[in-house]
Tab-separated table of C-alpha atoms (C1' of nucleotides) in Angstrom:
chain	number	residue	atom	x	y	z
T	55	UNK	CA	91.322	7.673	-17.714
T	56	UNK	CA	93.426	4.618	-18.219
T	57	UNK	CA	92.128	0.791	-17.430
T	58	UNK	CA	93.791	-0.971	-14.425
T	59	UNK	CA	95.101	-4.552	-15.307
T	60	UNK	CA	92.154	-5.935	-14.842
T	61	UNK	CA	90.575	-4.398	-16.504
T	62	UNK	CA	92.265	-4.560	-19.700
T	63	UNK	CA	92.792	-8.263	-18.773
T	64	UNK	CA	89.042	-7.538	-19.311
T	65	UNK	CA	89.570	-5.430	-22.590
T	66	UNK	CA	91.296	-8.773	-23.772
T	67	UNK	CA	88.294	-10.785	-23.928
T	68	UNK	CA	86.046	-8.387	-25.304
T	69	UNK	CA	88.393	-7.742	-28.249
T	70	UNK	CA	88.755	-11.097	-28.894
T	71	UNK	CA	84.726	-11.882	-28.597
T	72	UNK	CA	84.409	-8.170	-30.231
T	73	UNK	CA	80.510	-8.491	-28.291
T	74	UNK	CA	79.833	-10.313	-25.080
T	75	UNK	CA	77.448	-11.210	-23.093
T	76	UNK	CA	78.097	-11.330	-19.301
T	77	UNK	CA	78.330	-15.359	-19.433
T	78	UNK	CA	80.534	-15.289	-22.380
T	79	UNK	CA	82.960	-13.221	-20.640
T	80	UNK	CA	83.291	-15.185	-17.231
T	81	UNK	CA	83.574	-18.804	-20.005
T	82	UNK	CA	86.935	-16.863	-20.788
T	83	UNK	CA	88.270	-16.743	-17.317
T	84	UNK	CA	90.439	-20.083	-16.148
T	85	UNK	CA	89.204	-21.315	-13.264
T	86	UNK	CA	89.044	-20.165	-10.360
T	87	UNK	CA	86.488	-17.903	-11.925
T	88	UNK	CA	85.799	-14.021	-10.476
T	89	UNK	CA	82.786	-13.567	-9.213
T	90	UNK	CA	80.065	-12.519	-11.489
T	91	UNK	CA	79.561	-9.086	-9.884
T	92	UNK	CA	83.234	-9.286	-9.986
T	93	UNK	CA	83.018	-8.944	-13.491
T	94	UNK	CA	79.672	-6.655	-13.335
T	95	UNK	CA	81.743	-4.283	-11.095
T	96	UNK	CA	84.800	-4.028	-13.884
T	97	UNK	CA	82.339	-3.893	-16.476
T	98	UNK	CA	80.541	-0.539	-14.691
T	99	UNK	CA	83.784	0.736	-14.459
T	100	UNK	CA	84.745	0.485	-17.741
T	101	UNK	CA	81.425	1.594	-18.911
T	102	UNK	CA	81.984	4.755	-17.093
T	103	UNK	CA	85.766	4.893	-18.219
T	104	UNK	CA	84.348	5.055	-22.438
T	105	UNK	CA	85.899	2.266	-22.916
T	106	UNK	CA	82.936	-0.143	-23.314
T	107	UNK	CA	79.639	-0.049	-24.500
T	108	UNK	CA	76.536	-2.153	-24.708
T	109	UNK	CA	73.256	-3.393	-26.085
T	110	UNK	CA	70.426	-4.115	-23.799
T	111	UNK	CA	68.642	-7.633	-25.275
T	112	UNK	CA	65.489	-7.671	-23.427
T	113	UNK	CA	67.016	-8.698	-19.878
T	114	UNK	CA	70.776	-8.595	-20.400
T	115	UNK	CA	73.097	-6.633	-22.649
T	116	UNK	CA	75.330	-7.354	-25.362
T	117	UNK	CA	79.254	-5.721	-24.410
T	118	UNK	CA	81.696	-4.605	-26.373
T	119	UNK	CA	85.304	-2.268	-26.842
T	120	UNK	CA	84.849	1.458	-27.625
T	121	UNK	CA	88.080	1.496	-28.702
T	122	UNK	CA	90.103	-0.918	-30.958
T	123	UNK	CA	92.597	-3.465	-29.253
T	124	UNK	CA	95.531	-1.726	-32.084
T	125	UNK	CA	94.608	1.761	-30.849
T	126	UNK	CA	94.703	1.342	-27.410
T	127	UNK	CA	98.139	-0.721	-27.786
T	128	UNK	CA	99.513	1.690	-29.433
T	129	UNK	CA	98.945	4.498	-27.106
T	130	UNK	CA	100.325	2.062	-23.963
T	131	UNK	CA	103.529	1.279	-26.631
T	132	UNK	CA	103.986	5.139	-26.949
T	133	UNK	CA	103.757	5.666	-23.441
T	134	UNK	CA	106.475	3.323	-22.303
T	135	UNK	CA	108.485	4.654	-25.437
T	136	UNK	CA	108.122	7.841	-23.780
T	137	UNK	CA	109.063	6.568	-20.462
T	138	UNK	CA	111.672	4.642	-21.167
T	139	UNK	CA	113.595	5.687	-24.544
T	140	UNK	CA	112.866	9.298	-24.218
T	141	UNK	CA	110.720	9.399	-27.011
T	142	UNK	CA	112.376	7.349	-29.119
T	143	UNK	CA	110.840	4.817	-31.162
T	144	UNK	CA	114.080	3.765	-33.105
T	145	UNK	CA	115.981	3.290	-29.862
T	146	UNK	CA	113.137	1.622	-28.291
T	147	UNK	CA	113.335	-0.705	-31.411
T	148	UNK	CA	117.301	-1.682	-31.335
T	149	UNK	CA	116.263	-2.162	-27.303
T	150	UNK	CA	113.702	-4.434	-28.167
T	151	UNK	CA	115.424	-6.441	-30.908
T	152	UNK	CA	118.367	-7.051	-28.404
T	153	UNK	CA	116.828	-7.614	-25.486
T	154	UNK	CA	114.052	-9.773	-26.553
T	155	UNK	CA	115.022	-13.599	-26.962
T	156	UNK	CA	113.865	-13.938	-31.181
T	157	UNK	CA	114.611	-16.883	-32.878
T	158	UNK	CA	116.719	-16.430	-35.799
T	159	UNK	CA	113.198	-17.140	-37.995
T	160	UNK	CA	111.621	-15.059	-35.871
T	161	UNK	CA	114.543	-12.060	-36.819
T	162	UNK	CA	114.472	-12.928	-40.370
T	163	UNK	CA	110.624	-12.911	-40.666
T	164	UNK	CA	110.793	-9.480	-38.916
T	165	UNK	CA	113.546	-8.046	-41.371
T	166	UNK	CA	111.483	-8.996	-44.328
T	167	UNK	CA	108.674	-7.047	-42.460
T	168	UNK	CA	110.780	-4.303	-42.335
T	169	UNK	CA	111.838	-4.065	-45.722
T	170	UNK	CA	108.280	-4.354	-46.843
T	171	UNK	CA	107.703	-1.312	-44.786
T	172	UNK	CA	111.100	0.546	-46.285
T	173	UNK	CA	110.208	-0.141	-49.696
T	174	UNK	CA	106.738	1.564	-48.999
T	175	UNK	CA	108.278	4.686	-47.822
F	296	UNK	CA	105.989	-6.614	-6.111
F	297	UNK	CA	105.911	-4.194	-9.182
F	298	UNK	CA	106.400	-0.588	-9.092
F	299	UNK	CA	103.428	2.080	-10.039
F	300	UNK	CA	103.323	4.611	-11.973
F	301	UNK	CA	105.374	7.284	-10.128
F	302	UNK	CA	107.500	5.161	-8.620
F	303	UNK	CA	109.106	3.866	-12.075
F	304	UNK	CA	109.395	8.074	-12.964
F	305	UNK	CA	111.613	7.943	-9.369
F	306	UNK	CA	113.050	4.714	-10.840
F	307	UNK	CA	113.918	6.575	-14.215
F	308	UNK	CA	116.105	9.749	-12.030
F	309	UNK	CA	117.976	6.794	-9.937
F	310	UNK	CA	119.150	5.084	-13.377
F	311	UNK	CA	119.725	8.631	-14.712
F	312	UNK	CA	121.768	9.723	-11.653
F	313	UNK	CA	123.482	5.883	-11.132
F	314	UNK	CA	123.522	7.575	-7.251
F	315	UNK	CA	121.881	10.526	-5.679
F	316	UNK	CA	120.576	12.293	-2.564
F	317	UNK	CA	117.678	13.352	-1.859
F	318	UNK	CA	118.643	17.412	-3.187
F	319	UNK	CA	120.124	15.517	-6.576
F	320	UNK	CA	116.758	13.742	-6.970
F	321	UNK	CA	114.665	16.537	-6.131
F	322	UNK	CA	116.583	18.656	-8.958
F	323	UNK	CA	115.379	15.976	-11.249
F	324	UNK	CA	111.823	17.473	-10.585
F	325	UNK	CA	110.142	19.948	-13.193
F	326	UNK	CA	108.164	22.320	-11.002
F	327	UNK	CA	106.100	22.354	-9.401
F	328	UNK	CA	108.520	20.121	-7.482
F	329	UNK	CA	106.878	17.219	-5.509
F	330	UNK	CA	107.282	17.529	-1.436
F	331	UNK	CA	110.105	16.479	-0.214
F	332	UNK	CA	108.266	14.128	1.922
F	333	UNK	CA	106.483	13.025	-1.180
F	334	UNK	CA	109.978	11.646	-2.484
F	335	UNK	CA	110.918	9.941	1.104
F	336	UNK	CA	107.552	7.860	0.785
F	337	UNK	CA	108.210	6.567	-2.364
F	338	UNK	CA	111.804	6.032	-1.962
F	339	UNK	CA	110.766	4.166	1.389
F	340	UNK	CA	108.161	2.224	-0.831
F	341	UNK	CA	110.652	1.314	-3.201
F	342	UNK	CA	113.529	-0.050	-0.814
F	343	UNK	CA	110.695	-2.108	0.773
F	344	UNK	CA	109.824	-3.392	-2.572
F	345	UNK	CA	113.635	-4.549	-3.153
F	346	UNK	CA	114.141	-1.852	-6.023
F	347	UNK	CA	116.018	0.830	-4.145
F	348	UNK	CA	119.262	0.571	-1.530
F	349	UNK	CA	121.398	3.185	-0.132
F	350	UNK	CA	124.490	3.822	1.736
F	351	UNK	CA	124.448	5.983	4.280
F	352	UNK	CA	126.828	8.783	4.517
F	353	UNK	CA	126.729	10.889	8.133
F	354	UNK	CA	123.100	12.459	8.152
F	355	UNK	CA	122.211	10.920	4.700
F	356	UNK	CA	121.478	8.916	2.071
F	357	UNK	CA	122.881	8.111	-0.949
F	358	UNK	CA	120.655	6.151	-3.074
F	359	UNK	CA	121.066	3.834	-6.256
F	360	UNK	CA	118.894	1.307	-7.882
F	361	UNK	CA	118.937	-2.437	-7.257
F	362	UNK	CA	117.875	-3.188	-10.872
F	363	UNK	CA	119.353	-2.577	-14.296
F	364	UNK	CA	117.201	-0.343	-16.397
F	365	UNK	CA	117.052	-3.165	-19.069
F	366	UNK	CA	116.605	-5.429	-16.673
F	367	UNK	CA	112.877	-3.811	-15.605
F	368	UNK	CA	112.146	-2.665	-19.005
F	369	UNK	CA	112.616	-6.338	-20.366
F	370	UNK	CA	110.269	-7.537	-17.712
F	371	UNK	CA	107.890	-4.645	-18.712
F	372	UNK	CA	108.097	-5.366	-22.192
F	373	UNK	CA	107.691	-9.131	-21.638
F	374	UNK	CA	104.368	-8.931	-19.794
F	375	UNK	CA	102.821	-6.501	-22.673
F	376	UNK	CA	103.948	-8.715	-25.027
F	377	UNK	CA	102.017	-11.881	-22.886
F	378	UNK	CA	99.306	-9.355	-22.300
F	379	UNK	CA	98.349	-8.201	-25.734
F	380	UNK	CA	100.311	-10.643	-28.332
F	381	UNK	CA	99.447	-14.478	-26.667
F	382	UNK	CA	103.260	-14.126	-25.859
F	383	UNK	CA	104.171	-14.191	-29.472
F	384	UNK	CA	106.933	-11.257	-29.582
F	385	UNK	CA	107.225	-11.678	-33.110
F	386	UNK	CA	103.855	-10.865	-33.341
F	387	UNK	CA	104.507	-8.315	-30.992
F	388	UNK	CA	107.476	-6.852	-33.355
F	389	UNK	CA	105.358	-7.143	-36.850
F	390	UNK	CA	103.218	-4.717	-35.008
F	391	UNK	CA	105.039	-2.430	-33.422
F	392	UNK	CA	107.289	-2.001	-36.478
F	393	UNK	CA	104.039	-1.623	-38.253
F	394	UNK	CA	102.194	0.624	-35.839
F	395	UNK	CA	104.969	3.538	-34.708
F	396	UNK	CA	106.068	5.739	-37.316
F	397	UNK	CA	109.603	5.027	-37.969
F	398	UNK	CA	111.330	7.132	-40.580
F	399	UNK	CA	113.057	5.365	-43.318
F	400	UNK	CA	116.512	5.671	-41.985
F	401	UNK	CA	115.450	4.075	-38.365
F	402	UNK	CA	113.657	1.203	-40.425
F	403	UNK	CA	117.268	0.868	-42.488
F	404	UNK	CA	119.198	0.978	-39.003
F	405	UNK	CA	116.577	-1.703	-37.573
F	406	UNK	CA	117.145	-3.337	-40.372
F	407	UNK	CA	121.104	-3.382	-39.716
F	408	UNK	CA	120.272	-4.163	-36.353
F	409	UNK	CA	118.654	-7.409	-36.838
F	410	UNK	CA	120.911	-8.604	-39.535
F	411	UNK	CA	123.934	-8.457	-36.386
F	412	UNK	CA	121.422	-9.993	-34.419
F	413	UNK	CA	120.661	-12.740	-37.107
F	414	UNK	CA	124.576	-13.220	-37.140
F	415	UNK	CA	125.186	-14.120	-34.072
F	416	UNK	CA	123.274	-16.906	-33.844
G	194	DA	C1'	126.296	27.849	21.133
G	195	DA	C1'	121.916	29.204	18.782
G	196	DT	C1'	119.456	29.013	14.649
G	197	DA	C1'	118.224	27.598	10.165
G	198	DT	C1'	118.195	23.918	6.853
G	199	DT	C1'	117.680	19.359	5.359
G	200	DA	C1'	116.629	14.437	5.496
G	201	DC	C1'	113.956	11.001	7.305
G	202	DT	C1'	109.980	8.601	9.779
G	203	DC	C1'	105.302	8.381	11.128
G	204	DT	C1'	100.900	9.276	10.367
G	205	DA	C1'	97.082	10.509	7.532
G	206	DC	C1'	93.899	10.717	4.049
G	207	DA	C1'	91.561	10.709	-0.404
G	208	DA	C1'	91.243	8.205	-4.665
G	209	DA	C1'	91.688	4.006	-7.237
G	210	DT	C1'	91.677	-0.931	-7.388
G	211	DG	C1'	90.464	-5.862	-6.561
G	212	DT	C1'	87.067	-8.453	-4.880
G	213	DA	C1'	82.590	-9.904	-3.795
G	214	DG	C1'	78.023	-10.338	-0.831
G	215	DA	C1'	73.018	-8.798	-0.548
G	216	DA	C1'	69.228	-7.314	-2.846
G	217	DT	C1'	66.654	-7.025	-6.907
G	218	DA	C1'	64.945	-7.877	-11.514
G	219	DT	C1'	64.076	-10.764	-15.114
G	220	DA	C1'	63.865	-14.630	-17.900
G	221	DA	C1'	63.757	-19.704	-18.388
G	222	DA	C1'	62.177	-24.112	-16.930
G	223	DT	C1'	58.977	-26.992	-14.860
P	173	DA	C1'	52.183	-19.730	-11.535
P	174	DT	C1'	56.250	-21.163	-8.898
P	175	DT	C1'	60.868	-22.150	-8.775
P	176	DT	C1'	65.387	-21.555	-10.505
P	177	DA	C1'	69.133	-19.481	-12.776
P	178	DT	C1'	71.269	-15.348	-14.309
P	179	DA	C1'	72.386	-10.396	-14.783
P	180	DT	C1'	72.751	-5.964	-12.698
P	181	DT	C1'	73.165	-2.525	-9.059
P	182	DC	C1'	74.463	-1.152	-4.480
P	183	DT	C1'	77.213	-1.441	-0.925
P	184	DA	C1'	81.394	-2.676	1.375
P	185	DC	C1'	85.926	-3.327	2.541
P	186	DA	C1'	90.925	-4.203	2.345
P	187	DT	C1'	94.944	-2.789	-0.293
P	188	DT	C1'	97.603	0.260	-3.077
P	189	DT	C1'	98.768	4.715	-4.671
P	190	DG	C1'	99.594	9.786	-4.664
P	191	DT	C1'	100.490	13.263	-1.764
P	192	DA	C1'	102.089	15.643	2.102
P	193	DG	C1'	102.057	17.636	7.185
P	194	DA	C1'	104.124	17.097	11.976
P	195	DG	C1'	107.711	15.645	14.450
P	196	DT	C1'	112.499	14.496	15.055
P	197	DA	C1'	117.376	14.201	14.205
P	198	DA	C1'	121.383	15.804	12.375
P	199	DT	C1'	124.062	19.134	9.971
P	200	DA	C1'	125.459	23.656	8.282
P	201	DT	C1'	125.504	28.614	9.129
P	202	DT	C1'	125.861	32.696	11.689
DNA sequence: AATATTACTCTACAAATGTAGAATATAAAT
DNA sequence: ATTTATATTCTACATTTGTAGAGTAATATT
């Protein structure tokens, strides 16, 4: 089962804290801050979803991601491909390239990229 | 207010179809085919979320979409992008081009792609 | 004209989501 | 030991989503 927004606004912070502990997360929200069983509530969910994990430390417990931030990206990047460019990841790319506003670094840094990845083919 | 899931698959026939009825959107359908009061609802949905109009013609409706395909898949794009690369859509594209698994001939076309791009400005 | 078909609206309802209070447990501070 | 702060669970509730039946209107068919 897929996370809702929040929750993967969620799946943000624990990626980027990689472990948690329920104070930790809500220090990563802007204020005004959810509520803490706000946050308890998502984390349940999530729990129950796979996507999260935990260590109990006497009292509390120590979160953090089942699944890698890269993994799960790449699954929601294959889905829209899907969706969108009927399966196409090379006209999902020329979309992209177009449609996005790069700066011409930003182009040139991403051709290099891609002839790094032509040369290892 | 965005669209969900099966809305956007509705979404996807309309840009297919540029215009349809109900009986041409319905075709779209694998079965088993959705009710056809299934399809109303969302349609309904959609025109009160601004995404959907229709002219009428005698008994029915013919209906067409109030945004460009690019348009919604730019917006789409741009909020992953915020969501999972700190808005950074470089970083975004070093991963993606990274991450799906482009031959070696899409890479060259990319490639060809963003050297136009990198042209025009 | 009578009947069958189709489109649309209204209503409904279960599941998922966003949000959080009340109650409880536990640890930390005094 | 008593108070205080914090974490967790339970419960709750409004909104959104997926899905579709019942009812109604209009059109096409016989």
């Amino acid at each position: 089962m897929k996370l809702s927004k929040t929750e993967e606004q969620l799946m943000q912070h624990l990626w980027k804290l990689e472990k948690a502990f329920m104070k930790d997360i809500l220090e990563q929200y802007p204020e005004p801050k959810p509520a803490t069983t706000t946050i308890a509530t998502l984390l349940k969910r999530m729990t129950d979803k796979g996507y999260v994990s935990y260590k109990t430390f006497g009292k509390s417990r120590e979160y953090y991601p089942l699944i890698k931030k890269a993994d799960y990206f790449s699954k929601h990047v294959n889905g829209l491909i899907k969706n969108f460019f009927n399966d196409s990841a090379s006209q999902f790319a020329s979309f992209f390239t177009k449609e996005t506003n790069l700066t011409k670094e930003e182009l040139e840094d991403l051709r290099k990229l891609i002839d790094n990845e032509i040369k290892k083919k």
